[in-house]
PDB file of C-alpha atoms and ligand atoms in Angstrom:
ATOM      1  CA  UNK A   1      10.859 -10.354 -21.123  1.00  0.00           C
ATOM      2  CA  UNK A   2      11.826 -13.749 -22.345  1.00  0.00           C
ATOM      3  CA  UNK A   3      11.570 -16.564 -19.805  1.00  0.00           C
ATOM      4  CA  UNK A   4      12.635 -20.068 -20.784  1.00  0.00           C
ATOM      5  CA  UNK A   5      12.794 -23.133 -18.533  1.00  0.00           C
ATOM      6  CA  UNK A   6      15.182 -25.766 -19.684  1.00  0.00           C
ATOM      7  CA  UNK A   7      13.886 -28.955 -18.087  1.00  0.00           C
ATOM      8  CA  UNK A   8      12.685 -32.497 -18.542  1.00  0.00           C
ATOM      9  CA  UNK A   9       9.113 -33.671 -17.771  1.00  0.00           C
ATOM     10  CA  UNK A  10      10.303 -36.315 -15.247  1.00  0.00           C
ATOM     11  CA  UNK A  11      12.909 -34.238 -13.519  1.00  0.00           C
ATOM     12  CA  UNK A  12      11.641 -33.470 -10.061  1.00  0.00           C
ATOM     13  CA  UNK A  13      13.982 -30.408  -9.797  1.00  0.00           C
ATOM     14  CA  UNK A  14      12.414 -28.968 -12.942  1.00  0.00           C
ATOM     15  CA  UNK A  15       8.982 -29.927 -11.674  1.00  0.00           C
ATOM     16  CA  UNK A  16       9.612 -27.705  -8.619  1.00  0.00           C
ATOM     17  CA  UNK A  17      10.385 -24.729 -10.842  1.00  0.00           C
ATOM     18  CA  UNK A  18       7.323 -25.449 -13.005  1.00  0.00           C
ATOM     19  CA  UNK A  19       5.141 -25.327  -9.940  1.00  0.00           C
ATOM     20  CA  UNK A  20       6.729 -22.102  -8.662  1.00  0.00           C
ATOM     21  CA  UNK A  21       6.354 -20.402 -12.113  1.00  0.00           C
ATOM     22  CA  UNK A  22       2.720 -21.409 -12.116  1.00  0.00           C
ATOM     23  CA  UNK A  23       1.994 -20.294  -8.578  1.00  0.00           C
ATOM     24  CA  UNK A  24       3.588 -17.000  -9.447  1.00  0.00           C
ATOM     25  CA  UNK A  25       1.705 -16.669 -12.661  1.00  0.00           C
ATOM     26  CA  UNK A  26       4.882 -16.229 -14.712  1.00  0.00           C
ATOM     27  CA  UNK A  27       4.527 -17.153 -18.331  1.00  0.00           C
ATOM     28  CA  UNK A  28       7.439 -19.103 -19.758  1.00  0.00           C
ATOM     29  CA  UNK A  29       8.444 -21.264 -22.604  1.00  0.00           C
ATOM     30  CA  UNK A  30       9.881 -24.660 -22.062  1.00  0.00           C
ATOM     31  CA  UNK A  31      12.834 -26.390 -23.773  1.00  0.00           C
ATOM     32  CA  UNK A  32      13.160 -30.159 -23.226  1.00  0.00           C
ATOM     33  CA  UNK A  33      16.595 -31.557 -22.329  1.00  0.00           C
ATOM     34  CA  UNK A  34      16.208 -35.302 -22.802  1.00  0.00           C
ATOM     35  CA  UNK A  35      18.012 -36.764 -19.792  1.00  0.00           C
ATOM     36  CA  UNK A  36      17.800 -40.432 -20.905  1.00  0.00           C
ATOM     37  CA  UNK A  37      19.455 -39.467 -24.238  1.00  0.00           C
ATOM     38  CA  UNK A  38      22.173 -37.589 -22.394  1.00  0.00           C
ATOM     39  CA  UNK A  39      21.364 -34.168 -23.776  1.00  0.00           C
ATOM     40  CA  UNK A  40      22.359 -32.601 -20.413  1.00  0.00           C
ATOM     41  CA  UNK A  41      25.927 -33.395 -21.244  1.00  0.00           C
ATOM     42  CA  UNK A  42      25.845 -31.912 -24.742  1.00  0.00           C
ATOM     43  CA  UNK A  43      28.101 -28.839 -25.270  1.00  0.00           C
ATOM     44  CA  UNK A  44      25.106 -26.609 -25.927  1.00  0.00           C
ATOM     45  CA  UNK A  45      23.500 -27.336 -22.641  1.00  0.00           C
ATOM     46  CA  UNK A  46      26.784 -27.337 -20.695  1.00  0.00           C
ATOM     47  CA  UNK A  47      27.240 -23.721 -21.930  1.00  0.00           C
ATOM     48  CA  UNK A  48      24.080 -22.932 -20.003  1.00  0.00           C
ATOM     49  CA  UNK A  49      24.769 -25.070 -16.989  1.00  0.00           C
ATOM     50  CA  UNK A  50      28.331 -26.521 -16.559  1.00  0.00           C
ATOM     51  CA  UNK A  51      26.842 -28.890 -13.962  1.00  0.00           C
ATOM     52  CA  UNK A  52      24.979 -30.718 -16.732  1.00  0.00           C
ATOM     53  CA  UNK A  53      21.736 -30.843 -14.794  1.00  0.00           C
ATOM     54  CA  UNK A  54      18.236 -29.452 -15.242  1.00  0.00           C
ATOM     55  CA  UNK A  55      16.539 -27.137 -14.469  1.00  0.00           C
ATOM     56  CA  UNK A  56      18.164 -23.973 -15.899  1.00  0.00           C
ATOM     57  CA  UNK A  57      15.915 -20.979 -16.089  1.00  0.00           C
ATOM     58  CA  UNK A  58      16.639 -18.038 -18.455  1.00  0.00           C
ATOM     59  CA  UNK A  59      14.841 -14.962 -17.039  1.00  0.00           C
ATOM     60  CA  UNK A  60      15.638 -12.142 -19.322  1.00  0.00           C
ATOM     61  CA  UNK A  61      19.452 -11.812 -19.329  1.00  0.00           C
ATOM     62  CA  UNK A  62      19.863 -14.027 -16.198  1.00  0.00           C
ATOM     63  CA  UNK A  63      20.701 -17.699 -16.534  1.00  0.00           C
ATOM     64  CA  UNK A  64      19.796 -19.440 -13.284  1.00  0.00           C
ATOM     65  CA  UNK A  65      20.567 -22.904 -12.115  1.00  0.00           C
ATOM     66  CA  UNK A  66      19.963 -24.989  -8.958  1.00  0.00           C
ATOM     67  CA  UNK A  67      16.275 -25.313  -8.211  1.00  0.00           C
ATOM     68  CA  UNK A  68      16.514 -24.076  -4.546  1.00  0.00           C
ATOM     69  CA  UNK A  69      18.347 -20.918  -5.816  1.00  0.00           C
ATOM     70  CA  UNK A  70      15.835 -20.472  -8.612  1.00  0.00           C
ATOM     71  CA  UNK A  71      12.862 -20.774  -6.260  1.00  0.00           C
ATOM     72  CA  UNK A  72      14.267 -18.197  -3.939  1.00  0.00           C
ATOM     73  CA  UNK A  73      15.165 -15.948  -6.912  1.00  0.00           C
ATOM     74  CA  UNK A  74      11.608 -16.099  -8.077  1.00  0.00           C
ATOM     75  CA  UNK A  75      10.314 -15.174  -4.673  1.00  0.00           C
ATOM     76  CA  UNK A  76      12.667 -12.179  -4.438  1.00  0.00           C
ATOM     77  CA  UNK A  77      12.354 -11.028  -7.962  1.00  0.00           C
ATOM     78  CA  UNK A  78       8.594 -11.383  -8.118  1.00  0.00           C
ATOM     79  CA  UNK A  79       7.464 -10.717  -4.521  1.00  0.00           C
ATOM     80  CA  UNK A  80       3.801 -10.239  -5.416  1.00  0.00           C
ATOM     81  CA  UNK A  81       1.594 -12.907  -3.818  1.00  0.00           C
ATOM     82  CA  UNK A  82       1.744 -15.706  -3.326  1.00  0.00           C
ATOM     83  CA  UNK A  83       4.948 -15.669  -1.377  1.00  0.00           C
ATOM     84  CA  UNK A  84       6.869 -18.954  -1.315  1.00  0.00           C
ATOM     85  CA  UNK A  85       8.504 -18.168   2.002  1.00  0.00           C
ATOM     86  CA  UNK A  86       6.671 -16.952   5.118  1.00  0.00           C
ATOM     87  CA  UNK A  87       7.501 -13.867   7.167  1.00  0.00           C
ATOM     88  CA  UNK A  88       9.884 -14.035  10.064  1.00  0.00           C
ATOM     89  CA  UNK A  89      13.257 -15.718  10.306  1.00  0.00           C
ATOM     90  CA  UNK A  90      12.173 -18.669  12.385  1.00  0.00           C
ATOM     91  CA  UNK A  91       9.303 -19.658  10.079  1.00  0.00           C
ATOM     92  CA  UNK A  92      11.446 -19.086   7.002  1.00  0.00           C
ATOM     93  CA  UNK A  93      14.073 -21.362   8.485  1.00  0.00           C
ATOM     94  CA  UNK A  94      11.433 -24.073   9.046  1.00  0.00           C
ATOM     95  CA  UNK A  95      10.199 -23.923   5.502  1.00  0.00           C
ATOM     96  CA  UNK A  96      13.721 -24.038   4.205  1.00  0.00           C
ATOM     97  CA  UNK A  97      14.482 -26.994   6.422  1.00  0.00           C
ATOM     98  CA  UNK A  98      11.454 -28.876   5.172  1.00  0.00           C
ATOM     99  CA  UNK A  99      12.445 -28.131   1.603  1.00  0.00           C
ATOM    100  CA  UNK A 100      16.042 -29.126   2.201  1.00  0.00           C
ATOM    101  CA  UNK A 101      14.997 -32.444   3.755  1.00  0.00           C
ATOM    102  CA  UNK A 102      13.824 -33.282   0.288  1.00  0.00           C
ATOM    103  CA  UNK A 103      16.036 -31.294  -2.031  1.00  0.00           C
ATOM    104  CA  UNK A 104      19.369 -31.862  -0.224  1.00  0.00           C
ATOM    105  CA  UNK A 105      18.854 -35.164   1.587  1.00  0.00           C
ATOM    106  CA  UNK A 106      16.464 -37.467  -0.416  1.00  0.00           C
ATOM    107  CA  UNK A 107      16.593 -36.282  -3.963  1.00  0.00           C
ATOM    108  CA  UNK A 108      20.447 -36.203  -4.682  1.00  0.00           C
ATOM    109  CA  UNK A 109      20.813 -39.811  -3.592  1.00  0.00           C
ATOM    110  CA  UNK A 110      18.262 -40.963  -6.199  1.00  0.00           C
ATOM    111  CA  UNK A 111      19.338 -38.730  -9.084  1.00  0.00           C
ATOM    112  CA  UNK A 112      19.739 -40.325 -12.522  1.00  0.00           C
ATOM    113  CA  UNK A 113      23.546 -40.011 -12.546  1.00  0.00           C
ATOM    114  CA  UNK A 114      23.758 -41.739  -9.137  1.00  0.00           C
ATOM    115  CA  UNK A 115      21.441 -44.559 -10.161  1.00  0.00           C
ATOM    116  CA  UNK A 116      23.462 -45.074 -13.366  1.00  0.00           C
ATOM    117  CA  UNK A 117      26.693 -45.165 -11.334  1.00  0.00           C
ATOM    118  CA  UNK A 118      25.517 -47.784  -8.827  1.00  0.00           C
ATOM    119  CA  UNK A 119      24.034 -49.887 -11.681  1.00  0.00           C
ATOM    120  CA  UNK A 120      26.978 -49.468 -14.027  1.00  0.00           C
ATOM    121  CA  UNK A 121      30.455 -49.160 -12.462  1.00  0.00           C
ATOM    122  CA  UNK A 122      29.326 -50.579  -9.085  1.00  0.00           C
ATOM    123  CA  UNK A 123      27.422 -53.418 -10.646  1.00  0.00           C
ATOM    124  CA  UNK A 124      24.183 -53.248  -8.590  1.00  0.00           C
ATOM    125  CA  UNK A 125      21.228 -55.264  -9.821  1.00  0.00           C
ATOM    126  CA  UNK A 126      17.974 -53.648 -10.701  1.00  0.00           C
ATOM    127  CA  UNK A 127      16.579 -55.115  -7.466  1.00  0.00           C
ATOM    128  CA  UNK A 128      19.365 -53.557  -5.461  1.00  0.00           C
ATOM    129  CA  UNK A 129      18.917 -50.141  -7.187  1.00  0.00           C
ATOM    130  CA  UNK A 130      15.193 -50.137  -6.327  1.00  0.00           C
ATOM    131  CA  UNK A 131      16.095 -51.089  -2.741  1.00  0.00           C
ATOM    132  CA  UNK A 132      18.523 -48.147  -2.632  1.00  0.00           C
ATOM    133  CA  UNK A 133      15.998 -45.799  -4.241  1.00  0.00           C
ATOM    134  CA  UNK A 134      13.139 -46.656  -1.877  1.00  0.00           C
ATOM    135  CA  UNK A 135      15.472 -46.764   1.194  1.00  0.00           C
ATOM    136  CA  UNK A 136      16.292 -43.056   0.987  1.00  0.00           C
ATOM    137  CA  UNK A 137      12.751 -42.045   0.399  1.00  0.00           C
ATOM    138  CA  UNK A 138      11.562 -44.054   3.417  1.00  0.00           C
ATOM    139  CA  UNK A 139      14.253 -42.654   5.634  1.00  0.00           C
ATOM    140  CA  UNK A 140      13.577 -39.088   4.453  1.00  0.00           C
ATOM    141  CA  UNK A 141       9.845 -39.421   4.610  1.00  0.00           C
ATOM    142  CA  UNK A 142       9.809 -40.831   8.076  1.00  0.00           C
ATOM    143  CA  UNK A 143      11.677 -37.745   9.343  1.00  0.00           C
ATOM    144  CA  UNK A 144       9.619 -35.347   7.186  1.00  0.00           C
ATOM    145  CA  UNK A 145       6.355 -36.911   8.460  1.00  0.00           C
ATOM    146  CA  UNK A 146       7.508 -36.296  12.025  1.00  0.00           C
ATOM    147  CA  UNK A 147       8.472 -32.772  11.233  1.00  0.00           C
ATOM    148  CA  UNK A 148       5.152 -32.070   9.691  1.00  0.00           C
ATOM    149  CA  UNK A 149       2.816 -33.963  11.996  1.00  0.00           C
ATOM    150  CA  UNK A 150       4.543 -32.750  15.148  1.00  0.00           C
ATOM    151  CA  UNK A 151       4.290 -29.075  14.424  1.00  0.00           C
ATOM    152  CA  UNK A 152       1.222 -26.857  14.906  1.00  0.00           C
ATOM    153  CA  UNK A 153       2.417 -24.605  12.123  1.00  0.00           C
ATOM    154  CA  UNK A 154       1.575 -27.336   9.597  1.00  0.00           C
ATOM    155  CA  UNK A 155      -1.772 -26.542   8.092  1.00  0.00           C
ATOM    156  CA  UNK A 156      -3.513 -27.492   4.914  1.00  0.00           C
ATOM    157  CA  UNK A 157      -0.066 -27.208   3.435  1.00  0.00           C
ATOM    158  CA  UNK A 158       3.476 -27.670   4.914  1.00  0.00           C
ATOM    159  CA  UNK A 159       3.359 -24.335   6.556  1.00  0.00           C
ATOM    160  CA  UNK A 160      -0.011 -22.834   7.102  1.00  0.00           C
ATOM    161  CA  UNK A 161      -2.869 -22.767   4.658  1.00  0.00           C
ATOM    162  CA  UNK A 162      -1.144 -21.572   1.525  1.00  0.00           C
ATOM    163  CA  UNK A 163       1.366 -23.519  -0.605  1.00  0.00           C
ATOM    164  CA  UNK A 164       5.017 -22.552  -0.552  1.00  0.00           C
ATOM    165  CA  UNK A 165       8.649 -23.639  -0.916  1.00  0.00           C
ATOM    166  CA  UNK A 166       8.247 -26.831   1.118  1.00  0.00           C
ATOM    167  CA  UNK A 167       5.172 -28.006  -0.773  1.00  0.00           C
ATOM    168  CA  UNK A 168       6.951 -27.224  -4.029  1.00  0.00           C
ATOM    169  CA  UNK A 169       9.748 -29.608  -3.099  1.00  0.00           C
ATOM    170  CA  UNK A 170       7.522 -32.239  -1.482  1.00  0.00           C
ATOM    171  CA  UNK A 171       5.086 -32.881  -4.336  1.00  0.00           C
ATOM    172  CA  UNK A 172       7.608 -33.965  -6.982  1.00  0.00           C
ATOM    173  CA  UNK A 173       9.227 -36.252  -4.392  1.00  0.00           C
ATOM    174  CA  UNK A 174       5.887 -37.900  -3.695  1.00  0.00           C
ATOM    175  CA  UNK A 175       5.447 -38.352  -7.439  1.00  0.00           C
ATOM    176  CA  UNK A 176       8.944 -39.989  -7.596  1.00  0.00           C
ATOM    177  CA  UNK A 177       8.065 -42.360  -4.772  1.00  0.00           C
ATOM    178  CA  UNK A 178       5.390 -43.934  -6.964  1.00  0.00           C
ATOM    179  CA  UNK A 179       7.983 -44.978  -9.571  1.00  0.00           C
ATOM    180  CA  UNK A 180       8.923 -48.071  -7.614  1.00  0.00           C
ATOM    181  CA  UNK A 181       5.626 -48.670  -5.928  1.00  0.00           C
ATOM    182  CA  UNK A 182       6.589 -47.363  -2.492  1.00  0.00           C
ATOM    183  CA  UNK A 183       3.788 -47.660   0.068  1.00  0.00           C
ATOM    184  CA  UNK A 184       2.982 -44.190   1.300  1.00  0.00           C
ATOM    185  CA  UNK A 185       0.461 -45.199   4.002  1.00  0.00           C
ATOM    186  CA  UNK A 186       2.943 -44.636   6.751  1.00  0.00           C
ATOM    187  CA  UNK A 187       3.154 -40.914   5.932  1.00  0.00           C
ATOM    188  CA  UNK A 188      -0.457 -39.666   6.237  1.00  0.00           C
ATOM    189  CA  UNK A 189       0.440 -36.010   6.667  1.00  0.00           C
ATOM    190  CA  UNK A 190       2.648 -36.028   3.608  1.00  0.00           C
ATOM    191  CA  UNK A 191      -0.045 -37.710   1.598  1.00  0.00           C
ATOM    192  CA  UNK A 192      -2.765 -35.307   2.838  1.00  0.00           C
ATOM    193  CA  UNK A 193      -0.653 -32.269   1.957  1.00  0.00           C
ATOM    194  CA  UNK A 194       0.279 -33.716  -1.523  1.00  0.00           C
ATOM    195  CA  UNK A 195      -3.469 -34.300  -2.147  1.00  0.00           C
ATOM    196  CA  UNK A 196      -4.216 -30.709  -1.169  1.00  0.00           C
ATOM    197  CA  UNK A 197      -1.532 -29.469  -3.522  1.00  0.00           C
ATOM    198  CA  UNK A 198      -2.986 -31.713  -6.264  1.00  0.00           C
ATOM    199  CA  UNK A 199      -6.223 -29.786  -6.051  1.00  0.00           C
ATOM    200  CA  UNK A 200      -4.485 -26.585  -7.247  1.00  0.00           C
ATOM    201  CA  UNK A 201      -4.151 -25.748 -10.947  1.00  0.00           C
ATOM    202  CA  UNK A 202      -0.591 -24.618 -10.506  1.00  0.00           C
ATOM    203  CA  UNK A 203       0.459 -28.036  -9.315  1.00  0.00           C
ATOM    204  CA  UNK A 204      -1.811 -29.827 -11.900  1.00  0.00           C
ATOM    205  CA  UNK A 205      -0.372 -27.949 -14.809  1.00  0.00           C
ATOM    206  CA  UNK A 206       3.182 -28.673 -13.627  1.00  0.00           C
ATOM    207  CA  UNK A 207       2.644 -32.462 -13.359  1.00  0.00           C
ATOM    208  CA  UNK A 208       5.032 -34.540 -15.570  1.00  0.00           C
ATOM    209  CA  UNK A 209       2.134 -36.090 -17.499  1.00  0.00           C
ATOM    210  CA  UNK A 210       1.070 -32.640 -18.616  1.00  0.00           C
ATOM    211  CA  UNK A 211       4.389 -31.628 -20.137  1.00  0.00           C
ATOM    212  CA  UNK A 212       4.977 -31.379 -23.903  1.00  0.00           C
ATOM    213  CA  UNK A 213       7.929 -33.799 -23.685  1.00  0.00           C
ATOM    214  CA  UNK A 214       5.994 -36.361 -21.642  1.00  0.00           C
ATOM    215  CA  UNK A 215       6.611 -39.868 -22.994  1.00  0.00           C
TER     216      UNK A 215
HETATM  217  N1  GSH B   1      20.476 -29.655  -6.906  1.00  0.00           N
HETATM  218  C1  GSH B   1      20.042 -29.591  -8.289  1.00  0.00           C
HETATM  219  C2  GSH B   1      19.760 -31.039  -8.784  1.00  0.00           C
HETATM  220  C3  GSH B   1      19.317 -31.089 -10.180  1.00  0.00           C
HETATM  221  C4  GSH B   1      19.176 -32.434 -10.660  1.00  0.00           C
HETATM  222  O1  GSH B   1      19.429 -33.415  -9.931  1.00  0.00           O
HETATM  223  N2  GSH B   1      18.716 -32.605 -11.890  1.00  0.00           N
HETATM  224  C5  GSH B   1      18.590 -33.919 -12.436  1.00  0.00           C
HETATM  225  C6  GSH B   1      17.195 -34.169 -12.809  1.00  0.00           C
HETATM  226  S1  GSH B   1      16.026 -34.133 -11.501  1.00  0.00           S
HETATM  227  C7  GSH B   1      19.437 -34.000 -13.668  1.00  0.00           C
HETATM  228  O2  GSH B   1      19.492 -33.167 -14.460  1.00  0.00           O
HETATM  229  N3  GSH B   1      20.145 -35.135 -13.754  1.00  0.00           N
HETATM  230  C8  GSH B   1      20.960 -35.403 -14.815  1.00  0.00           C
HETATM  231  C9  GSH B   1      21.866 -36.506 -14.638  1.00  0.00           C
HETATM  232  O3  GSH B   1      21.734 -37.167 -13.547  1.00  0.00           O
HETATM  233  O4  GSH B   1      22.613 -36.868 -15.559  1.00  0.00           O
HETATM  234  C10 GSH B   1      18.734 -28.745  -8.340  1.00  0.00           C
HETATM  235  O5  GSH B   1      17.953 -28.812  -7.434  1.00  0.00           O
HETATM  236  O6  GSH B   1      18.537 -28.101  -9.363  1.00  0.00           O
END
């Protein structure tokens, strides 16, 4: 079956899907959609994803968009280990909440189109844009650190001792936080988990610096 990930090396949403595909051992090709050049708004890409955002994953005949939906699809369509979500509705809800704290509450505020809008039409300076960018990470990471550090279900990874959906969302966000030199010392649990993930080949291979379109 043909499997093609349309992404961009620096896109954290595409980075999530790369990690999941690697963890699941699912072979795939990659097509680069150059976000800085605006290729996500070209007709050819809009035909795949009318939202004009990466990632989009072609899995056989299915064209999938929205990384949280793709991650859950991969776990359902390929349920062989490792599972990205734990057993039990309460634990599943916890992992989804950790993932959503990143994917729904931090990341959308710092998306390229948002940054372009505040710098363009709203006239924010580069300095103000960086303050905006870091503000939402700090606010989100403070809460996430408390959610992780204060819960005995946190293990080597966000939930127990194997990586899953929450780690997949966390690691790209930690990578993004380095872009404007944010100090991560106040988030020791987040850092510890990100380091544990960084020891795994699935995460290493998905890293932006390892992608064919890396600049
Ligand atoms: N909720 C979407 C967000 C996807 C997203 O924000 N993609 C970014 C890259 S990380 C993008 O394509 N941005 C294009 C733009 O801002 O023009 C998902 O998780 O897939």
